[in-house]
């Protein structure tokens, strides 16, 4: 069925309001009574020639001349990689400078820790809640795995919006199946910590 909506536009004067068309219309009460506004519309349903199974074809098929903007996608990917490498280079320079300062101290001098070396004792200390940390990491792995596989299947065209509920069913099934790697990661982390 096709839906055609005809909105009935009434001028402010037809409903008893005065408006100059340039400023916003302010509705004021008349003698303590609220102003009544009438909004109506008409809907006409028409039988469509398009079969029910191919109703999504207009949205799924690319029109002539419209293509995926591969240049924009590659440019965004290149910019992301450039920014990530810039952050990595800054971190590497900072760590290298701290290591040079740390190694430049003579053995006779007092050992003064600088930069990231302050945290060397905290790195290997077990966290206060190992079970909570393992559960949180397992849940994160489960969500990331199920989301990534669902998106990959949707991008490959295995899951299509034409079949009702297929995407949600696949996401729920993959959420259940991704409990296996999530449990493995959580158990391994808990065993390492404890």
PDB file of C-alpha atoms in Angstrom:
ATOM      1  CA  UNK A   1       0.000   0.000   0.000  1.00  0.00           C
ATOM      2  CA  UNK A   2       1.176   3.499  -0.794  1.00  0.00           C
ATOM      3  CA  UNK A   3       0.512   6.308   1.641  1.00  0.00           C
ATOM      4  CA  UNK A   4      -0.358   9.757   0.413  1.00  0.00           C
ATOM      5  CA  UNK A   5      -0.974  12.466   2.995  1.00  0.00           C
ATOM      6  CA  UNK A   6      -2.636  15.768   2.137  1.00  0.00           C
ATOM      7  CA  UNK A   7      -2.134  18.323   4.881  1.00  0.00           C
ATOM      8  CA  UNK A   8      -4.895  20.911   5.126  1.00  0.00           C
ATOM      9  CA  UNK A   9      -3.169  24.246   5.633  1.00  0.00           C
ATOM     10  CA  UNK A  10      -5.281  26.854   7.356  1.00  0.00           C
ATOM     11  CA  UNK A  11      -4.269  30.473   7.502  1.00  0.00           C
ATOM     12  CA  UNK A  12      -4.180  32.061  10.973  1.00  0.00           C
ATOM     13  CA  UNK A  13      -7.089  34.315  10.024  1.00  0.00           C
ATOM     14  CA  UNK A  14      -9.324  31.289   9.295  1.00  0.00           C
ATOM     15  CA  UNK A  15      -8.956  30.073  12.887  1.00  0.00           C
ATOM     16  CA  UNK A  16      -9.352  33.537  14.391  1.00  0.00           C
ATOM     17  CA  UNK A  17      -5.705  34.500  14.905  1.00  0.00           C
ATOM     18  CA  UNK A  18      -3.891  37.533  13.583  1.00  0.00           C
ATOM     19  CA  UNK A  19      -0.327  37.140  12.396  1.00  0.00           C
ATOM     20  CA  UNK A  20       1.952  39.365  10.326  1.00  0.00           C
ATOM     21  CA  UNK A  21       4.087  36.494   8.990  1.00  0.00           C
ATOM     22  CA  UNK A  22       7.453  37.866  10.142  1.00  0.00           C
ATOM     23  CA  UNK A  23       7.483  37.380  13.905  1.00  0.00           C
ATOM     24  CA  UNK A  24       6.675  34.206  15.839  1.00  0.00           C
ATOM     25  CA  UNK A  25       2.975  33.721  16.520  1.00  0.00           C
ATOM     26  CA  UNK A  26       2.065  34.085  20.194  1.00  0.00           C
ATOM     27  CA  UNK A  27      -1.088  32.341  21.363  1.00  0.00           C
ATOM     28  CA  UNK A  28      -2.972  34.303  24.010  1.00  0.00           C
ATOM     29  CA  UNK A  29      -6.054  33.327  25.924  1.00  0.00           C
ATOM     30  CA  UNK A  30      -9.231  35.168  25.145  1.00  0.00           C
ATOM     31  CA  UNK A  31     -11.112  36.100  28.271  1.00  0.00           C
ATOM     32  CA  UNK A  32      -9.601  33.238  30.283  1.00  0.00           C
ATOM     33  CA  UNK A  33     -10.515  30.611  27.649  1.00  0.00           C
ATOM     34  CA  UNK A  34      -7.705  28.691  25.938  1.00  0.00           C
ATOM     35  CA  UNK A  35      -7.260  29.200  22.184  1.00  0.00           C
ATOM     36  CA  UNK A  36      -8.431  26.171  20.232  1.00  0.00           C
ATOM     37  CA  UNK A  37      -6.251  25.185  17.282  1.00  0.00           C
ATOM     38  CA  UNK A  38      -7.507  22.753  14.693  1.00  0.00           C
ATOM     39  CA  UNK A  39      -5.054  20.501  12.880  1.00  0.00           C
ATOM     40  CA  UNK A  40      -6.415  18.057  10.337  1.00  0.00           C
ATOM     41  CA  UNK A  41      -5.011  15.841   7.654  1.00  0.00           C
ATOM     42  CA  UNK A  42      -6.338  13.372   5.127  1.00  0.00           C
ATOM     43  CA  UNK A  43      -4.786  10.005   4.284  1.00  0.00           C
ATOM     44  CA  UNK A  44      -5.479   8.048   1.127  1.00  0.00           C
ATOM     45  CA  UNK A  45      -4.346   4.426   0.798  1.00  0.00           C
ATOM     46  CA  UNK A  46      -3.678   3.132  -2.688  1.00  0.00           C
ATOM     47  CA  UNK A  47      -2.869  -0.440  -3.665  1.00  0.00           C
ATOM     48  CA  UNK A  48       0.707  -0.783  -4.900  1.00  0.00           C
ATOM     49  CA  UNK A  49       1.897  -2.845  -7.846  1.00  0.00           C
ATOM     50  CA  UNK A  50       5.176  -3.730  -6.048  1.00  0.00           C
ATOM     51  CA  UNK A  51       5.184  -7.243  -4.571  1.00  0.00           C
ATOM     52  CA  UNK A  52       5.664  -7.511  -0.815  1.00  0.00           C
ATOM     53  CA  UNK A  53       8.959  -9.407  -1.159  1.00  0.00           C
ATOM     54  CA  UNK A  54      10.642  -6.665  -3.210  1.00  0.00           C
ATOM     55  CA  UNK A  55       9.427  -3.588  -1.314  1.00  0.00           C
ATOM     56  CA  UNK A  56      12.993  -2.788  -0.127  1.00  0.00           C
ATOM     57  CA  UNK A  57      14.508  -2.839  -3.620  1.00  0.00           C
ATOM     58  CA  UNK A  58      14.274   0.949  -4.032  1.00  0.00           C
ATOM     59  CA  UNK A  59      16.346   1.465  -0.901  1.00  0.00           C
ATOM     60  CA  UNK A  60      18.874  -1.337  -1.386  1.00  0.00           C
ATOM     61  CA  UNK A  61      19.750  -0.739  -5.039  1.00  0.00           C
ATOM     62  CA  UNK A  62      22.095   2.122  -5.859  1.00  0.00           C
ATOM     63  CA  UNK A  63      20.788   4.538  -8.427  1.00  0.00           C
ATOM     64  CA  UNK A  64      22.699   5.164 -11.601  1.00  0.00           C
ATOM     65  CA  UNK A  65      25.575   7.540 -10.950  1.00  0.00           C
ATOM     66  CA  UNK A  66      25.565   7.131  -7.174  1.00  0.00           C
ATOM     67  CA  UNK A  67      28.437   4.965  -6.031  1.00  0.00           C
ATOM     68  CA  UNK A  68      30.169   4.272  -2.798  1.00  0.00           C
ATOM     69  CA  UNK A  69      32.569   7.089  -2.070  1.00  0.00           C
ATOM     70  CA  UNK A  70      35.716   4.986  -1.881  1.00  0.00           C
ATOM     71  CA  UNK A  71      37.980   8.025  -2.022  1.00  0.00           C
ATOM     72  CA  UNK A  72      36.366   9.501   1.093  1.00  0.00           C
ATOM     73  CA  UNK A  73      36.564   6.192   2.918  1.00  0.00           C
ATOM     74  CA  UNK A  74      40.256   5.744   2.044  1.00  0.00           C
ATOM     75  CA  UNK A  75      40.984   9.337   3.047  1.00  0.00           C
ATOM     76  CA  UNK A  76      39.326   8.852   6.438  1.00  0.00           C
ATOM     77  CA  UNK A  77      41.243   5.622   6.999  1.00  0.00           C
ATOM     78  CA  UNK A  78      44.539   7.269   6.036  1.00  0.00           C
ATOM     79  CA  UNK A  79      43.872  10.209   8.359  1.00  0.00           C
ATOM     80  CA  UNK A  80      43.041   7.850  11.241  1.00  0.00           C
ATOM     81  CA  UNK A  81      46.250   5.887  10.668  1.00  0.00           C
ATOM     82  CA  UNK A  82      48.250   9.108  10.473  1.00  0.00           C
ATOM     83  CA  UNK A  83      46.850  10.368  13.779  1.00  0.00           C
ATOM     84  CA  UNK A  84      47.425   6.999  15.476  1.00  0.00           C
ATOM     85  CA  UNK A  85      51.035   6.925  14.265  1.00  0.00           C
ATOM     86  CA  UNK A  86      51.531  10.509  15.475  1.00  0.00           C
ATOM     87  CA  UNK A  87      50.323   9.588  18.975  1.00  0.00           C
ATOM     88  CA  UNK A  88      52.532   6.476  18.940  1.00  0.00           C
ATOM     89  CA  UNK A  89      55.569   8.543  17.890  1.00  0.00           C
ATOM     90  CA  UNK A  90      54.984  11.045  20.716  1.00  0.00           C
ATOM     91  CA  UNK A  91      54.633   8.258  23.277  1.00  0.00           C
ATOM     92  CA  UNK A  92      57.752   6.513  21.952  1.00  0.00           C
ATOM     93  CA  UNK A  93      59.780   9.716  22.184  1.00  0.00           C
ATOM     94  CA  UNK A  94      58.595  10.292  25.754  1.00  0.00           C
ATOM     95  CA  UNK A  95      59.451   6.761  26.854  1.00  0.00           C
ATOM     96  CA  UNK A  96      62.835   6.921  25.107  1.00  0.00           C
ATOM     97  CA  UNK A  97      63.663  10.227  26.812  1.00  0.00           C
ATOM     98  CA  UNK A  98      62.665   8.822  30.219  1.00  0.00           C
ATOM     99  CA  UNK A  99      64.797   5.727  29.635  1.00  0.00           C
ATOM    100  CA  UNK A 100      67.794   7.879  28.705  1.00  0.00           C
ATOM    101  CA  UNK A 101      67.384   9.923  31.885  1.00  0.00           C
ATOM    102  CA  UNK A 102      67.027   6.762  33.935  1.00  0.00           C
ATOM    103  CA  UNK A 103      70.091   5.111  32.378  1.00  0.00           C
ATOM    104  CA  UNK A 104      72.207   8.295  32.639  1.00  0.00           C
ATOM    105  CA  UNK A 105      72.167   8.187  36.448  1.00  0.00           C
ATOM    106  CA  UNK A 106      75.442   6.893  37.850  1.00  0.00           C
ATOM    107  CA  UNK A 107      75.366   3.836  40.056  1.00  0.00           C
ATOM    108  CA  UNK A 108      76.866   5.866  42.922  1.00  0.00           C
ATOM    109  CA  UNK A 109      74.086   8.433  42.918  1.00  0.00           C
ATOM    110  CA  UNK A 110      70.809   7.859  44.652  1.00  0.00           C
ATOM    111  CA  UNK A 111      68.355   6.100  42.404  1.00  0.00           C
ATOM    112  CA  UNK A 112      65.878   8.771  41.401  1.00  0.00           C
ATOM    113  CA  UNK A 113      62.988   7.472  39.382  1.00  0.00           C
ATOM    114  CA  UNK A 114      61.631   9.721  36.671  1.00  0.00           C
ATOM    115  CA  UNK A 115      58.585   9.719  34.432  1.00  0.00           C
ATOM    116  CA  UNK A 116      56.826   6.434  33.903  1.00  0.00           C
ATOM    117  CA  UNK A 117      59.317   4.644  36.164  1.00  0.00           C
ATOM    118  CA  UNK A 118      57.292   5.899  39.136  1.00  0.00           C
ATOM    119  CA  UNK A 119      54.694   3.281  38.340  1.00  0.00           C
ATOM    120  CA  UNK A 120      56.996   0.270  37.988  1.00  0.00           C
ATOM    121  CA  UNK A 121      55.858  -1.146  41.344  1.00  0.00           C
ATOM    122  CA  UNK A 122      52.167  -0.666  40.505  1.00  0.00           C
ATOM    123  CA  UNK A 123      52.289  -2.460  37.174  1.00  0.00           C
ATOM    124  CA  UNK A 124      52.679  -5.941  38.608  1.00  0.00           C
ATOM    125  CA  UNK A 125      50.437  -5.420  41.649  1.00  0.00           C
ATOM    126  CA  UNK A 126      47.189  -7.440  41.408  1.00  0.00           C
ATOM    127  CA  UNK A 127      43.992  -5.363  41.190  1.00  0.00           C
ATOM    128  CA  UNK A 128      41.759  -5.090  44.261  1.00  0.00           C
ATOM    129  CA  UNK A 129      38.780  -6.870  42.619  1.00  0.00           C
ATOM    130  CA  UNK A 130      40.079  -9.610  40.313  1.00  0.00           C
ATOM    131  CA  UNK A 131      36.691 -11.297  39.873  1.00  0.00           C
ATOM    132  CA  UNK A 132      34.956  -8.049  38.914  1.00  0.00           C
ATOM    133  CA  UNK A 133      37.725  -7.170  36.472  1.00  0.00           C
ATOM    134  CA  UNK A 134      37.591 -10.614  34.819  1.00  0.00           C
ATOM    135  CA  UNK A 135      33.790 -10.471  34.518  1.00  0.00           C
ATOM    136  CA  UNK A 136      33.904  -6.981  33.009  1.00  0.00           C
ATOM    137  CA  UNK A 137      36.563  -8.019  30.503  1.00  0.00           C
ATOM    138  CA  UNK A 138      34.585 -11.142  29.586  1.00  0.00           C
ATOM    139  CA  UNK A 139      31.421  -9.084  28.990  1.00  0.00           C
ATOM    140  CA  UNK A 140      33.386  -6.627  26.852  1.00  0.00           C
ATOM    141  CA  UNK A 141      34.848  -9.450  24.760  1.00  0.00           C
ATOM    142  CA  UNK A 142      31.385 -10.934  24.312  1.00  0.00           C
ATOM    143  CA  UNK A 143      29.871  -7.643  23.124  1.00  0.00           C
ATOM    144  CA  UNK A 144      32.796  -6.835  20.827  1.00  0.00           C
ATOM    145  CA  UNK A 145      32.805 -10.310  19.244  1.00  0.00           C
ATOM    146  CA  UNK A 146      29.051 -10.425  18.663  1.00  0.00           C
ATOM    147  CA  UNK A 147      28.928  -6.839  17.356  1.00  0.00           C
ATOM    148  CA  UNK A 148      31.884  -7.305  15.017  1.00  0.00           C
ATOM    149  CA  UNK A 149      30.559 -10.548  13.525  1.00  0.00           C
ATOM    150  CA  UNK A 150      27.043  -9.075  13.155  1.00  0.00           C
ATOM    151  CA  UNK A 151      28.424  -6.026  11.353  1.00  0.00           C
ATOM    152  CA  UNK A 152      30.632  -8.204   9.152  1.00  0.00           C
ATOM    153  CA  UNK A 153      27.676 -10.383   8.169  1.00  0.00           C
ATOM    154  CA  UNK A 154      25.553  -7.324   7.445  1.00  0.00           C
ATOM    155  CA  UNK A 155      28.318  -5.756   5.332  1.00  0.00           C
ATOM    156  CA  UNK A 156      28.795  -8.974   3.376  1.00  0.00           C
ATOM    157  CA  UNK A 157      25.067  -9.067   2.624  1.00  0.00           C
ATOM    158  CA  UNK A 158      24.351 -12.293   4.515  1.00  0.00           C
ATOM    159  CA  UNK A 159      21.902 -10.457   6.767  1.00  0.00           C
ATOM    160  CA  UNK A 160      19.481  -8.255   4.870  1.00  0.00           C
ATOM    161  CA  UNK A 161      16.766  -5.900   6.150  1.00  0.00           C
ATOM    162  CA  UNK A 162      14.257  -7.456   3.745  1.00  0.00           C
ATOM    163  CA  UNK A 163      13.796 -10.467   6.011  1.00  0.00           C
ATOM    164  CA  UNK A 164      12.058  -9.234   9.140  1.00  0.00           C
ATOM    165  CA  UNK A 165      13.885  -9.937  12.360  1.00  0.00           C
ATOM    166  CA  UNK A 166      16.840 -11.695  10.771  1.00  0.00           C
ATOM    167  CA  UNK A 167      19.339  -9.089  11.978  1.00  0.00           C
ATOM    168  CA  UNK A 168      18.046  -9.201  15.563  1.00  0.00           C
ATOM    169  CA  UNK A 169      17.939 -13.006  15.549  1.00  0.00           C
ATOM    170  CA  UNK A 170      21.492 -13.198  14.231  1.00  0.00           C
ATOM    171  CA  UNK A 171      22.706 -10.668  16.804  1.00  0.00           C
ATOM    172  CA  UNK A 172      21.125 -12.607  19.673  1.00  0.00           C
ATOM    173  CA  UNK A 173      22.467 -15.927  18.378  1.00  0.00           C
ATOM    174  CA  UNK A 174      25.952 -14.463  17.994  1.00  0.00           C
ATOM    175  CA  UNK A 175      25.713 -12.965  21.480  1.00  0.00           C
ATOM    176  CA  UNK A 176      25.055 -16.455  22.837  1.00  0.00           C
ATOM    177  CA  UNK A 177      27.847 -18.015  20.765  1.00  0.00           C
ATOM    178  CA  UNK A 178      30.351 -15.350  21.737  1.00  0.00           C
ATOM    179  CA  UNK A 179      29.976 -16.418  25.375  1.00  0.00           C
ATOM    180  CA  UNK A 180      32.606 -19.089  24.634  1.00  0.00           C
ATOM    181  CA  UNK A 181      35.520 -16.700  23.905  1.00  0.00           C
ATOM    182  CA  UNK A 182      34.240 -14.355  26.621  1.00  0.00           C
ATOM    183  CA  UNK A 183      34.336 -17.136  29.214  1.00  0.00           C
ATOM    184  CA  UNK A 184      37.781 -18.214  28.058  1.00  0.00           C
ATOM    185  CA  UNK A 185      39.202 -14.690  28.327  1.00  0.00           C
ATOM    186  CA  UNK A 186      37.586 -14.085  31.723  1.00  0.00           C
ATOM    187  CA  UNK A 187      38.784 -17.422  33.146  1.00  0.00           C
ATOM    188  CA  UNK A 188      42.306 -16.977  31.814  1.00  0.00           C
ATOM    189  CA  UNK A 189      42.596 -13.462  33.232  1.00  0.00           C
ATOM    190  CA  UNK A 190      41.238 -14.555  36.617  1.00  0.00           C
ATOM    191  CA  UNK A 191      43.703 -17.453  36.718  1.00  0.00           C
ATOM    192  CA  UNK A 192      46.606 -15.151  35.881  1.00  0.00           C
ATOM    193  CA  UNK A 193      45.628 -12.585  38.517  1.00  0.00           C
ATOM    194  CA  UNK A 194      44.764 -14.959  41.342  1.00  0.00           C
TER     195      UNK A 194
END
